[in-house]
CSV table of C-alpha atoms and ligand atoms in Angstrom, one decimal:
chain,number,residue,atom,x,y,z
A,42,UNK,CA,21.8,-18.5,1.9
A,43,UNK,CA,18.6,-18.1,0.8
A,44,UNK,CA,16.3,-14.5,2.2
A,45,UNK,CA,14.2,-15.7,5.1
A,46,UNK,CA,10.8,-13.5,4.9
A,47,UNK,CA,8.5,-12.4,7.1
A,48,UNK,CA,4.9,-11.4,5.3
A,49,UNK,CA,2.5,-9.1,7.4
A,50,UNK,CA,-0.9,-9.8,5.8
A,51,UNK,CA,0.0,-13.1,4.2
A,52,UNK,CA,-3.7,-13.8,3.2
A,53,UNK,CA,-4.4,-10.4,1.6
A,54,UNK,CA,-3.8,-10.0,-2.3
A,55,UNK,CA,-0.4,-9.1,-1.9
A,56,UNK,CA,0.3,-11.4,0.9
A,57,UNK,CA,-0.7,-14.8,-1.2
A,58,UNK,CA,1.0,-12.9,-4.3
A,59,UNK,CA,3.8,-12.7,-2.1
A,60,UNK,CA,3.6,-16.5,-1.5
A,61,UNK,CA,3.3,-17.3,-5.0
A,62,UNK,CA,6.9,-15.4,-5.7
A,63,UNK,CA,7.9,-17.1,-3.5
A,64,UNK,CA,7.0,-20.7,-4.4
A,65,UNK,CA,8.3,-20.4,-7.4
A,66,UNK,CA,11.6,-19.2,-6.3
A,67,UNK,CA,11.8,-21.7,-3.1
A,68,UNK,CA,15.5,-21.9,-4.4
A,69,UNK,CA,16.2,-18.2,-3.3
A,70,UNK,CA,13.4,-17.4,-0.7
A,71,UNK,CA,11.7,-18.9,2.3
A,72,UNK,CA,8.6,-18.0,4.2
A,73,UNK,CA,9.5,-17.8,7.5
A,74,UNK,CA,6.9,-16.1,9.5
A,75,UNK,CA,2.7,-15.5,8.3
A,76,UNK,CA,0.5,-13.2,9.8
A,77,UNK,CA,-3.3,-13.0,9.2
A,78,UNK,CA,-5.8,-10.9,11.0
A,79,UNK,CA,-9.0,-13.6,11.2
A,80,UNK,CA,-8.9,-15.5,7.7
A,81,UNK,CA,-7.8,-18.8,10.1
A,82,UNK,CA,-8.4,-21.4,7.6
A,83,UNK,CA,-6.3,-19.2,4.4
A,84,UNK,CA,-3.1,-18.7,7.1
A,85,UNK,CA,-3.5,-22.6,8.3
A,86,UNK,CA,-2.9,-23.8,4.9
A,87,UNK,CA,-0.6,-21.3,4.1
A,88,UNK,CA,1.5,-22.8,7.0
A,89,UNK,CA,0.8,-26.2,5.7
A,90,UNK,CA,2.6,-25.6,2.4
A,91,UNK,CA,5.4,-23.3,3.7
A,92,UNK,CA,6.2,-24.3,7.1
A,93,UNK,CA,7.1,-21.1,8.5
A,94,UNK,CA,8.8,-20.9,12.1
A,95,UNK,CA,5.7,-18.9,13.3
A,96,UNK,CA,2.6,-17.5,12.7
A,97,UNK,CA,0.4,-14.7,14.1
A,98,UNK,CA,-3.3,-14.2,14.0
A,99,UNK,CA,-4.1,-10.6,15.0
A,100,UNK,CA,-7.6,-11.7,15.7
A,101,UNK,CA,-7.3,-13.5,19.3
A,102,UNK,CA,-11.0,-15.3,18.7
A,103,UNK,CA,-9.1,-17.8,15.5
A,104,UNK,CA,-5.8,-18.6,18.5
A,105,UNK,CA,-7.5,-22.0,19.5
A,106,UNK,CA,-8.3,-23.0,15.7
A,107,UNK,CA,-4.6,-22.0,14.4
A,108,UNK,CA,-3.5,-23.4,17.4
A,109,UNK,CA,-5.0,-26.6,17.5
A,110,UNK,CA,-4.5,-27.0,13.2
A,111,UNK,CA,-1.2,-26.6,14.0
A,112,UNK,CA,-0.3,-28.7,16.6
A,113,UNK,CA,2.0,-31.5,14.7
A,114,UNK,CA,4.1,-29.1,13.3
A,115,UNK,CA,6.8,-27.4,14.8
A,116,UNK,CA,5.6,-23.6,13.8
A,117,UNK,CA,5.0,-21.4,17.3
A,118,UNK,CA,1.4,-19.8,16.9
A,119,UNK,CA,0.3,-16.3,18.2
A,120,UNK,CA,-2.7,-14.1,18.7
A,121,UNK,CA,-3.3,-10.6,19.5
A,122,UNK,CA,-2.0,-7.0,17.8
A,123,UNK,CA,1.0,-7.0,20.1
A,124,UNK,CA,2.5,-10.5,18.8
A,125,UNK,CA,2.4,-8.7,15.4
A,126,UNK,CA,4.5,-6.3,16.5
A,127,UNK,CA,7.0,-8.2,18.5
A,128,UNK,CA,6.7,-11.0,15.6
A,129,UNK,CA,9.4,-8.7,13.8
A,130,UNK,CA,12.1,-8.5,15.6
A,131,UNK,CA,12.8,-12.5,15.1
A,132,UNK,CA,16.3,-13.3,14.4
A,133,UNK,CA,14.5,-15.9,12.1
A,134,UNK,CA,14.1,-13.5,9.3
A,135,UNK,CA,16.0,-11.1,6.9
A,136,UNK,CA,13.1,-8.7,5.1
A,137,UNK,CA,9.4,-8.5,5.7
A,138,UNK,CA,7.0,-7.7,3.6
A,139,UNK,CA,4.0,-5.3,4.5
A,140,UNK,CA,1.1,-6.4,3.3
A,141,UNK,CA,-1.5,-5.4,6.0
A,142,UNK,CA,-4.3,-3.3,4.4
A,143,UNK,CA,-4.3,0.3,5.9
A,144,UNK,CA,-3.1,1.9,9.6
A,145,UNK,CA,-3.1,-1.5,11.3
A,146,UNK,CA,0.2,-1.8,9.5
A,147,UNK,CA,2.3,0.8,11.2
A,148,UNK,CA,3.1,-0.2,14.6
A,149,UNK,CA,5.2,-3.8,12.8
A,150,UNK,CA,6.6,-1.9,10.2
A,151,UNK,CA,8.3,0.8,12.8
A,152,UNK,CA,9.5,-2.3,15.0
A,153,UNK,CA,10.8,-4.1,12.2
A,154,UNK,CA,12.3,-1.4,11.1
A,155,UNK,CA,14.2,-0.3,13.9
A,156,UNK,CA,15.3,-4.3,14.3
A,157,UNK,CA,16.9,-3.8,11.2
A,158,UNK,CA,15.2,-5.5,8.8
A,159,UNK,CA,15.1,-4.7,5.4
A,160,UNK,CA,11.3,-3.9,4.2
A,161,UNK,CA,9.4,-4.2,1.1
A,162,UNK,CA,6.5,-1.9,1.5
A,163,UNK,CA,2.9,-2.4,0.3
A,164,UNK,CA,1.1,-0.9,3.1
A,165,UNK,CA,1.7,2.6,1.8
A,166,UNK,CA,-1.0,3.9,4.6
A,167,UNK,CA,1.9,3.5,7.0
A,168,UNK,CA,4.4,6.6,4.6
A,169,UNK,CA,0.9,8.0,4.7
A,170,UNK,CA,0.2,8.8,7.9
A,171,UNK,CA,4.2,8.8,9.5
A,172,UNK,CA,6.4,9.0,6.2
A,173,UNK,CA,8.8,11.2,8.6
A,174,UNK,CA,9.2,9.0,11.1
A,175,UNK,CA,9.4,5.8,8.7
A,176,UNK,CA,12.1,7.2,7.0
A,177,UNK,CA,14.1,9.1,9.4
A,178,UNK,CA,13.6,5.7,11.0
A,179,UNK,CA,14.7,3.5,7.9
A,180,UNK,CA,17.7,6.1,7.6
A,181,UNK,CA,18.9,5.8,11.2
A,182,UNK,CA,19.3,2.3,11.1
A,183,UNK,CA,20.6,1.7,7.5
A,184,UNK,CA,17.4,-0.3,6.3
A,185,UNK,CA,16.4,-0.4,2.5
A,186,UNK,CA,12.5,0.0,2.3
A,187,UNK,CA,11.9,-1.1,-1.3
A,188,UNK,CA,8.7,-0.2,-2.6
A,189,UNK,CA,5.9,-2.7,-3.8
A,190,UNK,CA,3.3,-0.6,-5.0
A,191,UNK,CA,3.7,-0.8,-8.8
A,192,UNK,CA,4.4,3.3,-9.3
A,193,UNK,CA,6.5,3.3,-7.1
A,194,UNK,CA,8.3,0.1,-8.0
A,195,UNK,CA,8.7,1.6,-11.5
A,196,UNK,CA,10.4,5.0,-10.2
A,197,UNK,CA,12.8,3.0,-8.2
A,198,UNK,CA,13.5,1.0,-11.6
A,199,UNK,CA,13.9,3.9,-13.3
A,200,UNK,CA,16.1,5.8,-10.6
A,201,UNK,CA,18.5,2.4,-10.8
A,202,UNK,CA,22.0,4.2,-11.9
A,203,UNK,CA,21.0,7.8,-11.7
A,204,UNK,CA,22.3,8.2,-8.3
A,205,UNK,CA,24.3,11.1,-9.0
A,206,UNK,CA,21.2,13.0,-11.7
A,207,UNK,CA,18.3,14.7,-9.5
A,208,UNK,CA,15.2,14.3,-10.4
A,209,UNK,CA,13.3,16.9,-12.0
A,210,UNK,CA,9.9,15.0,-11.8
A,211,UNK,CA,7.8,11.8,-11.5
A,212,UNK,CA,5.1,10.9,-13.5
A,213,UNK,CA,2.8,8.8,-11.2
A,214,UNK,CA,0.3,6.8,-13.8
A,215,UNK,CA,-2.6,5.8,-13.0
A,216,UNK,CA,-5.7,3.5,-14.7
A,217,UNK,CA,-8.4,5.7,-13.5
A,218,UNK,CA,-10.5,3.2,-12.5
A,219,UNK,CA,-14.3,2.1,-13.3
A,220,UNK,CA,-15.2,5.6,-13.1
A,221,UNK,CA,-12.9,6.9,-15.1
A,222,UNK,CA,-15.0,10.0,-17.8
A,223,UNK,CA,-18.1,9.4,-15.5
A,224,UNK,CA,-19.9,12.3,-14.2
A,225,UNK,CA,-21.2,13.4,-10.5
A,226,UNK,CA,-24.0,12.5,-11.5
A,227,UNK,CA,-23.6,9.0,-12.3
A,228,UNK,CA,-20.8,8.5,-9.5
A,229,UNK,CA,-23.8,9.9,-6.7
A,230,UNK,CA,-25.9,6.3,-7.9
A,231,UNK,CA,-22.6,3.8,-8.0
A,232,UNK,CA,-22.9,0.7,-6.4
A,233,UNK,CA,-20.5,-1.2,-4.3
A,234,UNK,CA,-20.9,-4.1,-6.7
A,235,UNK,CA,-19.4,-1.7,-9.1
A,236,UNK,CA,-17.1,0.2,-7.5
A,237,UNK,CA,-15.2,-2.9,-6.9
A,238,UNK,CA,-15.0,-3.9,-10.5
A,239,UNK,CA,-11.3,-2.4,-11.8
A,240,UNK,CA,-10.5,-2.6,-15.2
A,241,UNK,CA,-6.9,-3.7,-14.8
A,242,UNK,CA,-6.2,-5.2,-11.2
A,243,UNK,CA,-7.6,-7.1,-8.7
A,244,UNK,CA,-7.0,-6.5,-5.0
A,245,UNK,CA,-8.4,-6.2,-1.8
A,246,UNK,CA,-11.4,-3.9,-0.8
A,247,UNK,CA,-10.2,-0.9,0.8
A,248,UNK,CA,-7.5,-0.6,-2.1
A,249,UNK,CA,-10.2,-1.3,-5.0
A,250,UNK,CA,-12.4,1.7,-3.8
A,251,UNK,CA,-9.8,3.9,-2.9
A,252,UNK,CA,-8.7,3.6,-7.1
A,253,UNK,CA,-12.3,4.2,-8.0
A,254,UNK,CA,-12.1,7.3,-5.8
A,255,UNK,CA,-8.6,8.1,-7.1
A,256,UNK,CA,-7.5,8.4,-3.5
A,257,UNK,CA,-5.4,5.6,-4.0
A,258,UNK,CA,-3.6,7.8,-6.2
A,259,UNK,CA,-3.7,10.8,-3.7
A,260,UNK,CA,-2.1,8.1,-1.2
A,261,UNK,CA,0.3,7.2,-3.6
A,262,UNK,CA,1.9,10.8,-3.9
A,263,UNK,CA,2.2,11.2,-0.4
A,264,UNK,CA,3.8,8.0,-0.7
A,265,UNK,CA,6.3,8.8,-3.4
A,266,UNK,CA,7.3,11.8,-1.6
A,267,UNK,CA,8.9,10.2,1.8
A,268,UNK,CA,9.8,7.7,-0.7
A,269,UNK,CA,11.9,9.2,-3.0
A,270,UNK,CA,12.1,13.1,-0.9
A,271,UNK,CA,10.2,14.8,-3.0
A,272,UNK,CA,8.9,18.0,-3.5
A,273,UNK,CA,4.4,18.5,-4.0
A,274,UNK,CA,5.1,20.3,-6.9
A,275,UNK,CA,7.4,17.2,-8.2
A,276,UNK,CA,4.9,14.7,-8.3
A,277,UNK,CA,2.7,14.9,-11.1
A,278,UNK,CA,-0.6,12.0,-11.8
A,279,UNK,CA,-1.2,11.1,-15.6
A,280,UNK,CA,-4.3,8.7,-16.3
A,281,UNK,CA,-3.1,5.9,-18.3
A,282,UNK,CA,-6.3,3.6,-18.7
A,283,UNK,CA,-3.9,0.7,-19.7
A,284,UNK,CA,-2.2,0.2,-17.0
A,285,UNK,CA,1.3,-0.8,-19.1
A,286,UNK,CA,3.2,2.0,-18.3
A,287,UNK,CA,3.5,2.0,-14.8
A,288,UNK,CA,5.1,5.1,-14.0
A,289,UNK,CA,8.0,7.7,-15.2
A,290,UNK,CA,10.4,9.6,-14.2
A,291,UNK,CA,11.7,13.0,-15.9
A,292,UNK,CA,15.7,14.1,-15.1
A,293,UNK,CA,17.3,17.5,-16.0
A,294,UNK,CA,18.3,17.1,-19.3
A,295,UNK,CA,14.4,16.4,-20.6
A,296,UNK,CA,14.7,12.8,-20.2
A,297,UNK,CA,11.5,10.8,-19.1
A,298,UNK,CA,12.5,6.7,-18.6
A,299,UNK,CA,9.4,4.5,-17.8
A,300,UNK,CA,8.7,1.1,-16.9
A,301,UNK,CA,6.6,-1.0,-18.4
A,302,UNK,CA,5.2,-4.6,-18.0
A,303,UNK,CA,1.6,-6.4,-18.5
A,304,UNK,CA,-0.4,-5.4,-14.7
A,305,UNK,CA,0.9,-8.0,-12.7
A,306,UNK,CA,1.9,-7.2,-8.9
A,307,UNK,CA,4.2,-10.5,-8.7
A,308,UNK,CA,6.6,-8.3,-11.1
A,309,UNK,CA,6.9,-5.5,-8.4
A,310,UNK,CA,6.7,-8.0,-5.4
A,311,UNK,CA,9.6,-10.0,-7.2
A,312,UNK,CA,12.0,-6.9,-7.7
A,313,UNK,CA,11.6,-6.1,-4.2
A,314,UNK,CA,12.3,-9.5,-2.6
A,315,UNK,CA,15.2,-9.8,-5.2
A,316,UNK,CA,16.8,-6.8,-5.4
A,317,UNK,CA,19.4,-5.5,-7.0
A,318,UNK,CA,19.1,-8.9,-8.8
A,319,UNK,CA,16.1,-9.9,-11.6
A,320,UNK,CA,14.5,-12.9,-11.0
A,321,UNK,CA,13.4,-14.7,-14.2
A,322,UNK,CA,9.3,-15.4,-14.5
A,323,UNK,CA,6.6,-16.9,-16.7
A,324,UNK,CA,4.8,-14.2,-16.9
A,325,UNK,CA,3.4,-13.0,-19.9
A,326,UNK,CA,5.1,-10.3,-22.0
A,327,UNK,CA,4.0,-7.3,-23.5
A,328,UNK,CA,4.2,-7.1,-27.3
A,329,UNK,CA,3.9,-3.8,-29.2
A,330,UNK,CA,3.4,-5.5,-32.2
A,331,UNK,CA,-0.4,-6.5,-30.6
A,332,UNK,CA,-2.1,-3.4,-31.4
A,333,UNK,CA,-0.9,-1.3,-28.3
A,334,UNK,CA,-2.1,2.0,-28.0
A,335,UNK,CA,-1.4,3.7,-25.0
A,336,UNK,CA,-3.5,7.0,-24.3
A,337,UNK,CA,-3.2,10.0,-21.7
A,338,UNK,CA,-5.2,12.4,-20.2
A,339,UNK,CA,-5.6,14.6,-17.0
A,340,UNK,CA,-7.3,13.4,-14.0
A,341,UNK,CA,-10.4,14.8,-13.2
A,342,UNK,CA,-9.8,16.7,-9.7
A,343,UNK,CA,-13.3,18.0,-9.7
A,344,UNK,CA,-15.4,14.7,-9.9
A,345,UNK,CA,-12.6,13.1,-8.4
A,346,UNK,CA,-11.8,15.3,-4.9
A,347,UNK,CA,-10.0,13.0,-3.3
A,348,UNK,CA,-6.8,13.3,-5.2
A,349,UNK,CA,-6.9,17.1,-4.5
A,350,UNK,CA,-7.6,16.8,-1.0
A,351,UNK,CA,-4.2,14.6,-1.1
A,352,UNK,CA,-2.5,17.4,-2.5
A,353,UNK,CA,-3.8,19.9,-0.3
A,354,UNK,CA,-3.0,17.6,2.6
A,355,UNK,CA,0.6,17.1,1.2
A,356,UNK,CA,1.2,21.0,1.1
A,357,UNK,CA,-0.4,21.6,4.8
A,358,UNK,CA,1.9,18.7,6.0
A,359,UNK,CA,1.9,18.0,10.0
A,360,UNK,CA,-0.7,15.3,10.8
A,361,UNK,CA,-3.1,16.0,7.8
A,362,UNK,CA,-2.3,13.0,5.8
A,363,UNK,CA,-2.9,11.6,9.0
A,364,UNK,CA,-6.6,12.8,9.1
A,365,UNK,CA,-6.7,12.2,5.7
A,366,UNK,CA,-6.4,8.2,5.6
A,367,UNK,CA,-7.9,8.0,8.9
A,368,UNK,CA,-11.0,9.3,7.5
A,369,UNK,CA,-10.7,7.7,4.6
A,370,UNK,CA,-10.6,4.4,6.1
A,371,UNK,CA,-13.7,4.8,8.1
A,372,UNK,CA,-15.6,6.4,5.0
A,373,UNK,CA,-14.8,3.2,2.9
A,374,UNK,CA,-16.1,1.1,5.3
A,375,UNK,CA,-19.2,2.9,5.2
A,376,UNK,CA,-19.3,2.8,1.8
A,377,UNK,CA,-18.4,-0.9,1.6
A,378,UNK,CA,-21.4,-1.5,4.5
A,379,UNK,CA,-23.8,0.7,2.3
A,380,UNK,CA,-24.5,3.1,4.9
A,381,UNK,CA,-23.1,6.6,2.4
A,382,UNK,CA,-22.9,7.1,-0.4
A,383,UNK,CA,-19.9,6.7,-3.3
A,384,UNK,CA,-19.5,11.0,-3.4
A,385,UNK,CA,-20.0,11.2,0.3
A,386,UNK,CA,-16.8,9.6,1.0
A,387,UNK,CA,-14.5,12.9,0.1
A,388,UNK,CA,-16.9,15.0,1.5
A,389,UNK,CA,-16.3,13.1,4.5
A,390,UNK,CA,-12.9,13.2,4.5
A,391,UNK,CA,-13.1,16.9,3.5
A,392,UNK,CA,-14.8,17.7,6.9
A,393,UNK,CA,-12.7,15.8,9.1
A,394,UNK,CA,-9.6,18.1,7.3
A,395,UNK,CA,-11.6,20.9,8.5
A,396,UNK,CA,-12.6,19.4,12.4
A,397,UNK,CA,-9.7,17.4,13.4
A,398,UNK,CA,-7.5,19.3,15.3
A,399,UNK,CA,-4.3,20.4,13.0
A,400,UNK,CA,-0.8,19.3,14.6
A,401,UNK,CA,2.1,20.8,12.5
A,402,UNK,CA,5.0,19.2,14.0
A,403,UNK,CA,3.6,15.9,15.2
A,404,UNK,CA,5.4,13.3,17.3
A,405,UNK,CA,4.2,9.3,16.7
A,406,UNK,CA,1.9,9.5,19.8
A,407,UNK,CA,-0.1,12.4,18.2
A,408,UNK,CA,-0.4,9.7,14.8
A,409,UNK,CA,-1.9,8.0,17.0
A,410,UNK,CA,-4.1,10.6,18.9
A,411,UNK,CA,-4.9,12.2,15.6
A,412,UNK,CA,-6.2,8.6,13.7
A,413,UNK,CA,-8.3,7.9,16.8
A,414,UNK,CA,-9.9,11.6,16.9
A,415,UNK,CA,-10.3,11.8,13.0
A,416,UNK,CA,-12.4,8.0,13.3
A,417,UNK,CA,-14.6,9.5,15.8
A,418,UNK,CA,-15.5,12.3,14.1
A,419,UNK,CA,-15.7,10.7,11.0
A,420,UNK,CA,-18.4,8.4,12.5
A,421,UNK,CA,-20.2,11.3,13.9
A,422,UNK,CA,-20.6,12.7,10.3
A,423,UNK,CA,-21.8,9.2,9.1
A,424,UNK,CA,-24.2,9.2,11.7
A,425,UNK,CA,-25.2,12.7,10.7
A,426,UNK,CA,-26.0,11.8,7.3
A,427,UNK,CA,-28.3,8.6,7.8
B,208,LIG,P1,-6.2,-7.2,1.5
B,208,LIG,O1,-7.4,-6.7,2.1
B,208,LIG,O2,-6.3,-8.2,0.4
B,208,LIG,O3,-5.3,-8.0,2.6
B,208,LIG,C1,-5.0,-7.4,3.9
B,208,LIG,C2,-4.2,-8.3,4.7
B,208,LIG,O4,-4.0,-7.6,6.0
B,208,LIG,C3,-4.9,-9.6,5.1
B,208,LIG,O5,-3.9,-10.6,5.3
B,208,LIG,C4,-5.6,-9.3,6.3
B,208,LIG,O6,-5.9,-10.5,7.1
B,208,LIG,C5,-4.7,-8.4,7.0
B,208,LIG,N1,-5.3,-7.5,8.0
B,208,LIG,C6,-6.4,-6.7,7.7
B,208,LIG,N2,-6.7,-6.0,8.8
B,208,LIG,C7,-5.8,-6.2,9.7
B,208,LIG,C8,-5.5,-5.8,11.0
B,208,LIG,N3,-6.3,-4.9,11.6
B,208,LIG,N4,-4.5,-6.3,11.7
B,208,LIG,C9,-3.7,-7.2,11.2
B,208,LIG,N5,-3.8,-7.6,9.9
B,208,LIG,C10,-4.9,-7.2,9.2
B,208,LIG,O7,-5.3,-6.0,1.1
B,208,LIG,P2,-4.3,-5.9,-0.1
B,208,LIG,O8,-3.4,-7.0,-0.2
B,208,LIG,O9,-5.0,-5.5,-1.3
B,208,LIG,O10,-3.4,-4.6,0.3
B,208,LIG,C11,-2.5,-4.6,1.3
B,208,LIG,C12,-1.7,-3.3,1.3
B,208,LIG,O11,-1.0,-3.3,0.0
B,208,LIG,C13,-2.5,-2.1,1.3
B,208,LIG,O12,-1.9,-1.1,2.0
B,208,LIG,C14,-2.6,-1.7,-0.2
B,208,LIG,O13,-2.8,-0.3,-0.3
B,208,LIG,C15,-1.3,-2.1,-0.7
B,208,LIG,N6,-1.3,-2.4,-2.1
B,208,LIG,C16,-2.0,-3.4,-2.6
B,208,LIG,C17,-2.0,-3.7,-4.0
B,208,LIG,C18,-2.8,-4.8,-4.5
B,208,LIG,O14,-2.7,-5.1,-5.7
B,208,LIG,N7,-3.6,-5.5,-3.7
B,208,LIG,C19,-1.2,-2.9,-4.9
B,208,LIG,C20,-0.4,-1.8,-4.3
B,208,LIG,C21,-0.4,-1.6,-2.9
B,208,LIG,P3,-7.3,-11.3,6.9
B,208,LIG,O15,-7.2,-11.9,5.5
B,208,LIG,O16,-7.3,-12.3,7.9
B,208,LIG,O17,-8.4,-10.3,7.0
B,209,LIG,MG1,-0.3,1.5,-7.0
């Protein structure tokens, strides 16, 4: 029987990387449910090729186009945020993949998980903000959430067969970005034109900045921690500029296993929609014998604040991560619409820690509450500044 997927964001990065796993192992996979939010003409040919049994476009305005582009085939077509989240609990499909860039993602991945379907998660905003209910979530209902992200991909790899051997420590890598040795200086004059230049990936907006920032990496510990239950003080960032080793992880007796593999998120994407199996590829291998010369160093908390304001965030707990990727979302945009500047965005977010009001035991209406508040004062600050 082959795994019938559902793919939440099918015309982001990870959503047509997603596709192309997927086309090449049409033998083991189908696509059986797309969602867009207004890219119409990406999710009509999408549906085209793959013939899901539905689609969703998030963005009501694109309904008549998808609708009407659709018409010959017999794939049901949606509009509207609440589609998305009813979308999941098809009997059509056995795993979805989240793929939706940022909050917008958490409402469908909560649904579909408490419909019992197994999840392979990109959209790490969603551990982010409600890691606890996710996973308590998840747990409740016996669903395996396997990650995508490529860190966290790697310390599930590495965790295969050491059920029974705590961890000590994970070693979360990370490229550094463009900015990577630059000083506050030079980051208070960085364009958007370069900040969305990364060395070793390419991806969607939001998650390009937020790696030139290095709060993708911030987001990724909190991540790694509902993940894989741990510990602040377990989760340690390494800058790894080559992006081959894609994270570690250390056990008891001193042992560190890593995996490695050229930067390419169709390897992550793969093990998740395969799991526990290994699907053969194409892609290119690493060789050793090429020159390789992998090099280390500390991240730079003090140019880079975001990744201590994940940390501090981490340790206050409650609905701070909340406040911390709601702000960060609105400051990106800002960013990405030229209205602050590249430093301006942790200060931003550093602000709304201090304004938003602090929940320590928050239920997911207060997720809610709290992203909406943290927005509004984050615009306010915007607004402040221009
Ligand atoms: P993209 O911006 O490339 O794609 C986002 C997808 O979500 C698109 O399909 C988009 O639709 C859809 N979308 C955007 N906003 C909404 C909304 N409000 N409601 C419903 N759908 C929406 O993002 P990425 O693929 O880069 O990232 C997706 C997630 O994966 C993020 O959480 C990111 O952190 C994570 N991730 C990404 C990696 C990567 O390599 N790209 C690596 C590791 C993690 P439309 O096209 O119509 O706008
Ligand atoms: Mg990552």
């Amino acid at each position: 029987m082959k795994k019938r997927i559902a793919i939440l964001g099918s015309t982001g990065s990870i959503g047509t990387q997603t596709l192309d796993v997927i086309r090449q192992h049409s033998d083991l996979f189908t696509a059986e449910i797309l969602t867009a939010h207004s890219n119409a003409d990406l999710l009509i040919g999408q549906a085209l090729e793959f013939l899901p049994n539905a689609v969703v476009v998030t963005d009501t305005d694109q309904y008549e186009k998808v609708k009407t582009a659709l018409q010959k085939q017999d794939i049901k077509v949606y509009a509207g945020e609440d589609s998305l989240e009813q979308i999941v609990e098809s009997d059509e499909i056995d795993m979805v993949v989240t793929a939706i860039v940022g909050f917008a993602g958490l409402r469908s991945t909560l649904n579909a998980i408490r419909h019992k379907k197994a999840i392979a998660l990109a959209n790490k905003e969603t551990l982010v903000v409600a890691g606890d209910i996710i996973m308590k979530n998840a747990k409740e209902n016996g669903v395996p959430v396997f990650p995508v992200d490529s860190e966290h991909s790697a310390i599930f790899q590495c965790m295969a067969g050491e059920y029974h051997n705590p961890v000590e420590k994970i070693i979360l890598t990370g490229s550094g970005g463009p900015f990577r040795g630059k000083s506050r200086e030079y980051l208070a004059n960085v364009t958007k034109a370069e900040a969305l230049k990364h060395p070793n990936w390419v991806m969607g907006n939001k998650i390009t900045i937020d790696s030139a920032t290095l709060m993708n990496k911030g987001l990724e510990v909190i991540e790694a921690k509902w993940l894989f239950d741990l510990r602040p003080e377990q989760i340690e960032v390494i800058i790894h500029p080559q992006s081959v080793i894609h994270s570690m992880v250390q056990f008891a007796d001193s042992s560190i296993k890593a995996q490695l593999g050229l930067p390419d998120m169709r390897l992550p994407i793969a093990y998740a929609l395969g799991y526990p199996y290994r699907l053969k590829t194409s892609f290119p291998r690493f060789d050793f014998t090429n020159g390789a010369n992998f090099t280390f160093e500390q991240p730079d908390t003090k140019i880079f604040r975001n990744l201590a304001l994940a940390y501090e965030a981490l340790k206050q707990g409650g609905n701070m991560p909340c406040i911390i990727n709601a702000a960060n979302e609105i400051a990106v945009e800002a960013f990405l619409n030229d209205k602050i500047g590249f430093l301006k965005i942790a200060a931003c977010i550093e602000q709304c820690m201090l304004t938003a009001a602090f929940i320590k035991k928050p239920t997911l209406d207060d997720y809610f509450q709290s992203d909406r508040e943290t927005r509004i004062i984050c615009k306010e600050i915007i607004k402040k500044q221009q």
